[in-house]
Short mmCIF file of C-alpha atoms in Angstrom, two decimals:
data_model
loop_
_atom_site.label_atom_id
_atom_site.label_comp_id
_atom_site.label_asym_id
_atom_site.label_seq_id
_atom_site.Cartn_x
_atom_site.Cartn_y
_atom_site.Cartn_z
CA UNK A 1 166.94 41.50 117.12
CA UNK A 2 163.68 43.63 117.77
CA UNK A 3 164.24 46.93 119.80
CA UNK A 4 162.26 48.23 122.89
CA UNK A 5 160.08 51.03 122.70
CA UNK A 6 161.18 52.47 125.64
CA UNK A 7 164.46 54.21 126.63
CA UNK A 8 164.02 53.03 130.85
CA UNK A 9 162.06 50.14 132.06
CA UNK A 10 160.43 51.84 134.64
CA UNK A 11 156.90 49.53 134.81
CA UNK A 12 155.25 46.88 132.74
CA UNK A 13 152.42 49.64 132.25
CA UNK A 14 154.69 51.57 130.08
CA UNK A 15 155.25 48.49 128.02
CA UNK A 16 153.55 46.98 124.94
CA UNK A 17 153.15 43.52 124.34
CA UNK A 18 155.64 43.15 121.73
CA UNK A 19 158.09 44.86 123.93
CA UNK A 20 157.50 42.22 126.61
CA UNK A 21 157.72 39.18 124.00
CA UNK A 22 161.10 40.91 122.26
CA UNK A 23 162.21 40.40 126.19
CA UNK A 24 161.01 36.74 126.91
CA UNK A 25 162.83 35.56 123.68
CA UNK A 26 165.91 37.72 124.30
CA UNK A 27 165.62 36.13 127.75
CA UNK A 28 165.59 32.89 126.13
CA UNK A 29 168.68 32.87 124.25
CA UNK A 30 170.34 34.50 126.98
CA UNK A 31 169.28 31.30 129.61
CA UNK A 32 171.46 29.32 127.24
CA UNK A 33 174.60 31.15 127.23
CA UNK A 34 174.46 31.32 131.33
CA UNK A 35 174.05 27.27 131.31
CA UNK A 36 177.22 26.28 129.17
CA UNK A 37 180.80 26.11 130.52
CA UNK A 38 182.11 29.72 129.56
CA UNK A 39 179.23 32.36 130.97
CA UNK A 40 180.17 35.25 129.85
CA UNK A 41 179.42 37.16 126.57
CA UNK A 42 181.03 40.74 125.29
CA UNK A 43 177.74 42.21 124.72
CA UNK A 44 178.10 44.95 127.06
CA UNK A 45 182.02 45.85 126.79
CA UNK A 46 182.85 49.12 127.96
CA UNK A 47 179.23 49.84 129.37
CA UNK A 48 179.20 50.85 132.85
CA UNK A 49 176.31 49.90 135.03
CA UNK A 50 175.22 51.17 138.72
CA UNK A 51 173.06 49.44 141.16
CA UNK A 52 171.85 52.04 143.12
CA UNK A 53 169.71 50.40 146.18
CA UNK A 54 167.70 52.70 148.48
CA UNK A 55 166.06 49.70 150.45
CA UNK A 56 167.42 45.38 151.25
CA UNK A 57 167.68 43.27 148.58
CA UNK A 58 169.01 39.35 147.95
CA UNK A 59 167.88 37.75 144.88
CA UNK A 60 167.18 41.31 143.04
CA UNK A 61 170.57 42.74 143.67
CA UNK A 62 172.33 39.77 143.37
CA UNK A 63 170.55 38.69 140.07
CA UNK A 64 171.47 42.18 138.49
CA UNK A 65 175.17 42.28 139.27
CA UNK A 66 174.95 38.71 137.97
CA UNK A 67 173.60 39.73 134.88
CA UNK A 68 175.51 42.82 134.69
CA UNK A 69 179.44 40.75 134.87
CA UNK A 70 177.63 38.09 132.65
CA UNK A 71 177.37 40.93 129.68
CA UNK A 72 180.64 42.05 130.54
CA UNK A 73 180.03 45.31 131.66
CA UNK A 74 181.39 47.52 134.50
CA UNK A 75 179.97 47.63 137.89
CA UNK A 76 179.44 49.84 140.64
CA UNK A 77 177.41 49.16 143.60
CA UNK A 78 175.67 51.33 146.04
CA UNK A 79 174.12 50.96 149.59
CA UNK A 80 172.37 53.77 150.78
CA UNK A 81 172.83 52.67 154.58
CA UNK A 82 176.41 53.71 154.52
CA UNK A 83 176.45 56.59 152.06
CA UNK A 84 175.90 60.33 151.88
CA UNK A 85 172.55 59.89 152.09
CA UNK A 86 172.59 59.45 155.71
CA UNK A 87 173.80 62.70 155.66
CA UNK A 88 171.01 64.80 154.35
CA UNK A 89 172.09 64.32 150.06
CA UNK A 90 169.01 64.01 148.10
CA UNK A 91 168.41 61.37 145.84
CA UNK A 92 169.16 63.38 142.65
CA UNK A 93 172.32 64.94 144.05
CA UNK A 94 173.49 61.37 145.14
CA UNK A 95 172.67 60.03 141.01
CA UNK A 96 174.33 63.05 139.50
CA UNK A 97 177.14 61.91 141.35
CA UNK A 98 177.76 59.02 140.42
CA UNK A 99 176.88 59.89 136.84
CA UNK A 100 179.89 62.53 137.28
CA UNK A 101 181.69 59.15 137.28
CA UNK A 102 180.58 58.58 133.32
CA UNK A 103 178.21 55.49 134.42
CA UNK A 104 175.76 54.87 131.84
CA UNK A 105 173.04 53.05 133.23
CA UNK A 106 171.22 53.00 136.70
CA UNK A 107 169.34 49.89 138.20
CA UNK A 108 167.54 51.58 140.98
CA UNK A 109 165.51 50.08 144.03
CA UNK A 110 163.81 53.28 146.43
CA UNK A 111 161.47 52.57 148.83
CA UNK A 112 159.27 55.36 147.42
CA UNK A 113 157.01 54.63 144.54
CA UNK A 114 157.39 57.18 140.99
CA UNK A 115 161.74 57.45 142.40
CA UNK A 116 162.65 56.02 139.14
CA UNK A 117 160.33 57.92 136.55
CA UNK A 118 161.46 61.26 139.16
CA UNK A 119 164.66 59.82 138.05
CA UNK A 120 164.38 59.49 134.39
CA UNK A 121 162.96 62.44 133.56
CA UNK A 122 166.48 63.96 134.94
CA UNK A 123 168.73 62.38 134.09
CA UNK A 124 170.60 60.93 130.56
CA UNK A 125 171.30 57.65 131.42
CA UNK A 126 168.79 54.69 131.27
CA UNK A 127 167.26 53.64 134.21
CA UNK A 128 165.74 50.54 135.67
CA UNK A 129 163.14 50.30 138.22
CA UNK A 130 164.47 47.25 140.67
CA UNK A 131 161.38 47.83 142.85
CA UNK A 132 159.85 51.06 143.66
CA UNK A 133 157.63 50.84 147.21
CA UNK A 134 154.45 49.23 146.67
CA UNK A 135 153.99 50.15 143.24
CA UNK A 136 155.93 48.06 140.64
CA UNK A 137 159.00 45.70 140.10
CA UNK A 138 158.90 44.98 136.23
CA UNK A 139 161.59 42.79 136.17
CA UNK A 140 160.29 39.66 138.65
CA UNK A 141 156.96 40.60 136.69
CA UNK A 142 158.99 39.49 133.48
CA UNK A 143 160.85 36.57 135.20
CA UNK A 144 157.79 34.91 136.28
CA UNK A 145 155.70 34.94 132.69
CA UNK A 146 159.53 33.73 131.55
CA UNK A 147 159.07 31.01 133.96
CA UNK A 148 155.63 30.03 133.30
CA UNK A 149 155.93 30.00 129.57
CA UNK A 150 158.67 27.54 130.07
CA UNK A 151 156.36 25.60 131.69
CA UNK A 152 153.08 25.46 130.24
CA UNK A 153 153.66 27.20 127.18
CA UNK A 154 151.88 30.93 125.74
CA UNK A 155 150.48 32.42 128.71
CA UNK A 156 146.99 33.31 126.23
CA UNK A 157 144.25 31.83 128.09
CA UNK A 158 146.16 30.41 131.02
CA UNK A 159 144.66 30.70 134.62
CA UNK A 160 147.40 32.32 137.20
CA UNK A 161 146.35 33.07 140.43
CA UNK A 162 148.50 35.50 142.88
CA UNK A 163 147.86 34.85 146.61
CA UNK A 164 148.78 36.65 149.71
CA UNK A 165 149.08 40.63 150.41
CA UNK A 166 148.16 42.25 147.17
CA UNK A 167 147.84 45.24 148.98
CA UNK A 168 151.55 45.84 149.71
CA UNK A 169 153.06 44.12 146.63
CA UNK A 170 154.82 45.45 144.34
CA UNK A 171 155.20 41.84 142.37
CA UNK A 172 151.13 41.48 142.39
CA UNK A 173 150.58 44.49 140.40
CA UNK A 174 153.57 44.25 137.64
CA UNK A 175 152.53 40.55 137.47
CA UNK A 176 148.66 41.69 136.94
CA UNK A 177 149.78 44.21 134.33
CA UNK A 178 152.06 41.70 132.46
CA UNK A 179 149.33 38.78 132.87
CA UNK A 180 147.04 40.46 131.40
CA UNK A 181 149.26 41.99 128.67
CA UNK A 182 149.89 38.77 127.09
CA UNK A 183 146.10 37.27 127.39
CA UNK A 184 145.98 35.06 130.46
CA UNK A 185 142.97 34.95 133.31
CA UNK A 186 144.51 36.66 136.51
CA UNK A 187 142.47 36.14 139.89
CA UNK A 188 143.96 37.58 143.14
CA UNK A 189 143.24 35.20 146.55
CA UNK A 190 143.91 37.01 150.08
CA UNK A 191 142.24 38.42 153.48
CA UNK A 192 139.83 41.36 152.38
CA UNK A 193 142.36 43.66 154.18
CA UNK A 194 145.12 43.06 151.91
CA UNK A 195 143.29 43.15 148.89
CA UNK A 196 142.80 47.23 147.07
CA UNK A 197 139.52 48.19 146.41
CA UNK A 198 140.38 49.27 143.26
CA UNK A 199 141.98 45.92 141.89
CA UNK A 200 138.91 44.70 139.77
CA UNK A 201 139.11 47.54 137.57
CA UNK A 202 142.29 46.14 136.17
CA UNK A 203 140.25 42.84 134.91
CA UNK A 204 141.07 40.57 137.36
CA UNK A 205 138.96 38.86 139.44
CA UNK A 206 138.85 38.77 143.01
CA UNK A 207 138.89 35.71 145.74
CA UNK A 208 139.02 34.90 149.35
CA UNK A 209 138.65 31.15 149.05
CA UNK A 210 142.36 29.73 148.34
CA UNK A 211 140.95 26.22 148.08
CA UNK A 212 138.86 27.22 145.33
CA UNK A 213 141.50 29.12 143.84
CA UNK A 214 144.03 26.46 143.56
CA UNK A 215 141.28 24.34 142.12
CA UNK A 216 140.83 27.31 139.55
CA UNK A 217 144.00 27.99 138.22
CA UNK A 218 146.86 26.34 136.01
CA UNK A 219 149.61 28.27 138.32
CA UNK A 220 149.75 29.49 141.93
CA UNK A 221 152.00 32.51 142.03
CA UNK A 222 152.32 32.80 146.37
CA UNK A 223 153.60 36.43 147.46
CA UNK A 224 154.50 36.68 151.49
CA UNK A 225 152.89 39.03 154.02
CA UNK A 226 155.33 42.34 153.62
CA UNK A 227 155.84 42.49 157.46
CA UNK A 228 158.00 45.36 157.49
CA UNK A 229 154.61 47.32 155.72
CA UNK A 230 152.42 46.43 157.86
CA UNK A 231 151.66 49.86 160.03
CA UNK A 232 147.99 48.33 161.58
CA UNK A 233 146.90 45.03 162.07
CA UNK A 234 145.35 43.69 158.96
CA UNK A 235 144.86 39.96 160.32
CA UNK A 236 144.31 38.64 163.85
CA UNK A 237 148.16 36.87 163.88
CA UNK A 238 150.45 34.95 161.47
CA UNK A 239 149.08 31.85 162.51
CA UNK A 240 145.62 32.81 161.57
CA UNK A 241 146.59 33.41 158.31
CA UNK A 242 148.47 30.36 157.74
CA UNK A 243 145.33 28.72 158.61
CA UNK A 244 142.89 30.85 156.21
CA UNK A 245 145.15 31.38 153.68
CA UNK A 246 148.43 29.00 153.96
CA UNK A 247 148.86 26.52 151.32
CA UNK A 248 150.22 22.69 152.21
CA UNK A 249 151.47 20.08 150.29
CA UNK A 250 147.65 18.21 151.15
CA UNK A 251 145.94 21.30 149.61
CA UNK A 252 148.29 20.30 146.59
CA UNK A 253 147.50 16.56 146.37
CA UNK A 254 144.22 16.75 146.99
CA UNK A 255 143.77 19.15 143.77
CA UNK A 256 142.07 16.38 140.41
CA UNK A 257 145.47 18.30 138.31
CA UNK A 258 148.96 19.46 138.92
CA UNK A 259 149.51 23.26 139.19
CA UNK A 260 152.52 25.10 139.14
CA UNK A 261 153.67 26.87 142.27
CA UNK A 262 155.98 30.18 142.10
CA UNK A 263 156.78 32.38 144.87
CA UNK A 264 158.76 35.71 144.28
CA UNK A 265 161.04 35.38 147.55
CA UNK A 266 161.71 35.38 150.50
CA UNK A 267 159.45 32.70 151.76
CA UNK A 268 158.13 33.05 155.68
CA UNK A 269 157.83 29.31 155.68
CA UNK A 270 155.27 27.94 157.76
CA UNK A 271 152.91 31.05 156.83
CA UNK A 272 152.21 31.51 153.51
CA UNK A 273 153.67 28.14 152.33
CA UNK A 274 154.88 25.01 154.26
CA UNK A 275 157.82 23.61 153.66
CA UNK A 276 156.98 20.55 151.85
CA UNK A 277 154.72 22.39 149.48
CA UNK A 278 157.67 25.18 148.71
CA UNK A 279 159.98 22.19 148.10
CA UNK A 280 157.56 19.92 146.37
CA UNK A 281 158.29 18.69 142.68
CA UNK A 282 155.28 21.33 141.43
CA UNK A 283 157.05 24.29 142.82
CA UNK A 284 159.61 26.32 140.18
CA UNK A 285 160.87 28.54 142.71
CA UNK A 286 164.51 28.12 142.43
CA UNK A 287 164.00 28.03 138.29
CA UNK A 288 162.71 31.57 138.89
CA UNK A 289 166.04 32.90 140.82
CA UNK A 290 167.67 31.09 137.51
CA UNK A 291 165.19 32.75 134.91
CA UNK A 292 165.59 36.25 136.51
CA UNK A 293 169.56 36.33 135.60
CA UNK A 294 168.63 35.55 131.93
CA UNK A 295 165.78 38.01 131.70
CA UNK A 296 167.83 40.79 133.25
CA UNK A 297 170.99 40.30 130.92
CA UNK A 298 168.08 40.81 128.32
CA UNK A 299 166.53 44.00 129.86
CA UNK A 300 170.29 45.54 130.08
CA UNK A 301 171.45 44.43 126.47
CA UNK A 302 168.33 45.77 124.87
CA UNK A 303 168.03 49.10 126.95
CA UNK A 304 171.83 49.45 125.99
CA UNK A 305 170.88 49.51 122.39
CA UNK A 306 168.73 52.70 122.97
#
């Protein structure tokens, strides 16, 4: 099996493109040992893992510890809302810590963007980024071109749209870098408030028609409004924006093709999708909370080979 170039998966923008393939197709064979009767392989034996989370998390830090018992490995989970932390410890004091402990790897989540390359460049044990702010979160990044080359097939040429608050999302811009990585069309759909300036100088093209969009592209990836970012008003209320920018089972039908529909989680229903659109037979939502336990037992076993 093909090795990673990397030592930490900190952001899709340190990876190349065979890096993210030797992933997908680790990924792959990993998907079928978590869908047959005994789950667990001994890859990881005598590893020990840490999921060190800074900020809330569901699907991410369930998905990890997941993937983590799947391999076989130790784990050892930590909240930051009732540690030392509260206390005044700094972020690298709280890590050596628990490397004291002889953990070998960190999966980190830190509500401050550049806390896991701070991280790397101090520590001996691999790290992975589980979401870092508003800059990147490489693994739902890899989990969604998993998902969509399951579907459709090589991403090379495809048309994949990402609609909703670009600004504040750290999904939009791994997904962008990833996209783009492995030759597909990206174009990203929102309010002219949530969208950078500086996003069509990564090669993707820009939108504020989600009509048009959807009639554009091969799959919808739908990313929520990041409420608890929001420090000024960006759009009049939720309800205008579900008008404006809200897609609907109609918008769907009415489309001359089938598309396929993604969303990274959590879903506001009733703002950015409805409910019979995030439920409807084109949406892959709940393969992608599936997909992101096989591509994260790949991004462990291969950093573990470093």
């Amino acid at each position: 099996m093909s090795q990673l170039s990397v030592r930490h998966l900190l952001g899709i923008k340190n990876l190349t493109e065979s890096d993210i393939y030797t992933i997908l197709d680790t990924a792959t064979q990993f998907k079928d040992v978590i869908n047959r009767p005994i789950k667990k392989v001994p890859s990881l034996r005598d590893v020990t893992i840490a999921n060190v989370f800074f900020e809330n998390s569901t699907r991410t830090r369930l998905s990890f510890e997941l993937a983590e018992k799947r391999l076989s490995a130790d784990v050892v989970n930590f909240s930051a809302s009732g540690s030392s932390v509260k206390k005044g410890e700094t972020l690298l004091d709280t890590v050596n810590n628990i490397l004291a402990m002889k953990v070998d790897m960190i999966v980190m989540r830190h509500s401050s963007p550049g806390a896991p390359h701070f991280l790397s460049e101090r520590i001996p044990a691999n790290v992975v980024n589980a979401g870092d702010g508003t800059h990147e979160h490489p693994t739902q990044a890899l989990l969604d071109a998993f998902s969509i080359r399951e579907q459709i097939g090589d991403l090379a040429g495809k048309k994949i749209a990402i609609i909703g608050d670009i600004l504040h999302s750290r999904v939009a811009l791994s997904n962008i870098f990833c996209l783009k990585k492995l030759g597909a069309e990206v174009r990203v759909c929102g309010p002219t408030t949530l969208i950078p300036k500086y996003i069509s100088s990564l090669g993707v093209q820009v939108s504020h028609n989600v009509k048009e969009t959807l009639q554009w592209c091969d799959v919808a990836n739908v990313l929520r409004i990041q409420l608890e970012r929001l420090q000024v008003k960006y759009f009049p209320s939720l309800r205008e924006y579900s008008l404006y920018f809200g897609i609907n089972r109609q918008m769907l039908d009415e489309l001359d093709r089938d598309i396929v529909l993604m969303h990274p989680g959590p879903i506001n229903r009733g703002v950015e999708l409805t409910s019979d659109a995030a439920d409807s037979r084109q949406s892959i939502i709940l393969n992608q909370v599936e997909n992101g336990v096989a591509v994260r037992m790949a991004v462990l076993y291969l950093l573990a080979q470093q």
